[in-house]
Amino acid sequence: MPTEISFAEKPTLTGERVVLRPVSVADALAAVAVDPEADRLTGTHETFSLEALERWYGSRAEHSDRLDLAIVDRPTGVCVGEVVLSDLDVRNRYCSFRISLFDRRSFGQGLGTEASRLILGHAFGTVGVHRIELLVFAFNPRARHVYEKLGFVHEGTRRDALHWDGEWIDGHTMAILADEWAARRGHPCPTN
């Protein structure tokens, strides 16, 4: 296990259906056209101009405490979303995880699951992270199911964590540890 961990290296990770590559200024165009349903599922209230997104994506390579990778659909070469490891706590070998598919046409095709497996494998295997945590909102059971399939464990509920369209929505904290990842590599346990 490395003695010092960092997200300074920005790798390209290739799967069967997706390629994860460092985000670039060009990805801002896909992000600015994000589907309102994708914003709702991630609890994103803000909207950003193309110029603001270009500045944001253009600055991601400078950060060693986060890893922002574009999800590219291999057959089409189109950027369909992003995966992010952030808030790296070097001493405790911990970080947060987030994924967003920009267009609901990408939902339910396994792209997010494969992208998640790739980045989690990199974080646990190459970087040496011990714990990865996420927050999933109660109105997104499909995502929670995927996270459970990957090996994330529900650890608690943040009651009324999000105010959306006049309603309070709970957020569920989930996490996965390195030994849990090593046992399954993000695949469901076989049933007997």
Coordinates of C-alpha atoms in Angstrom, one line a residue, residues 34-105:
V34 CA -27.5 18.3 -18.6
D35 CA -31.0 16.8 -18.4
P36 CA -33.1 18.3 -15.6
E37 CA -33.8 14.8 -14.3
A38 CA -30.0 14.2 -13.9
D39 CA -29.9 17.4 -11.8
R40 CA -32.8 16.3 -9.7
L41 CA -31.3 12.8 -9.0
T42 CA -28.0 14.4 -7.9
G43 CA -29.7 17.2 -5.9
T44 CA -28.1 19.9 -8.1
H45 CA -29.9 23.2 -7.7
E46 CA -27.4 25.4 -9.5
T47 CA -27.2 26.0 -13.2
F48 CA -24.0 27.0 -14.8
S49 CA -23.1 29.0 -17.9
L50 CA -20.9 27.4 -20.6
E51 CA -18.1 29.8 -19.6
A52 CA -18.3 28.8 -15.9
L53 CA -18.2 25.1 -16.8
E54 CA -15.3 25.7 -19.2
R55 CA -13.3 27.3 -16.4
W56 CA -14.3 24.5 -14.0
Y57 CA -13.4 21.6 -16.3
G58 CA -10.2 23.4 -17.4
S59 CA -9.0 23.6 -13.8
R60 CA -9.5 20.0 -12.7
A61 CA -6.1 18.7 -13.6
E62 CA -4.5 21.1 -11.0
H63 CA -6.1 19.3 -8.0
S64 CA -4.4 16.4 -6.2
D65 CA -7.3 16.0 -3.7
R66 CA -9.9 15.1 -6.4
L67 CA -10.2 13.1 -9.6
D68 CA -12.8 14.2 -12.2
L69 CA -13.2 11.8 -15.1
A70 CA -15.5 12.1 -18.1
I71 CA -17.6 9.0 -18.9
V72 CA -17.3 8.4 -22.6
D73 CA -19.6 5.9 -24.4
R74 CA -17.1 3.8 -26.3
P75 CA -19.2 3.1 -29.4
T76 CA -20.1 6.7 -30.0
G77 CA -17.2 8.6 -28.4
V78 CA -19.7 10.9 -26.8
C79 CA -19.2 12.2 -23.2
V80 CA -22.3 11.0 -21.3
G81 CA -21.4 12.0 -17.8
E82 CA -18.7 12.2 -15.1
V83 CA -17.4 10.3 -12.1
V84 CA -15.7 12.2 -9.3
L85 CA -13.6 11.2 -6.3
S86 CA -13.3 14.2 -4.1
D87 CA -12.5 15.4 -0.5
L88 CA -9.5 13.2 -0.3
D89 CA -8.4 12.8 3.4
V90 CA -4.8 11.6 3.0
R91 CA -4.3 10.6 6.6
N92 CA -7.5 8.5 6.9
R93 CA -7.3 7.2 3.3
Y94 CA -10.9 8.4 2.7
C95 CA -12.7 10.1 -0.2
S96 CA -16.2 10.9 -1.4
F97 CA -17.7 9.5 -4.7
R98 CA -20.2 11.0 -7.0
I99 CA -21.5 10.1 -10.5
S100 CA -23.7 11.9 -12.9
L101 CA -25.1 10.8 -16.3
F102 CA -26.0 13.9 -18.2
D103 CA -28.9 12.6 -20.2
R104 CA -31.7 10.2 -19.2
R105 CA -31.2 8.3 -22.4

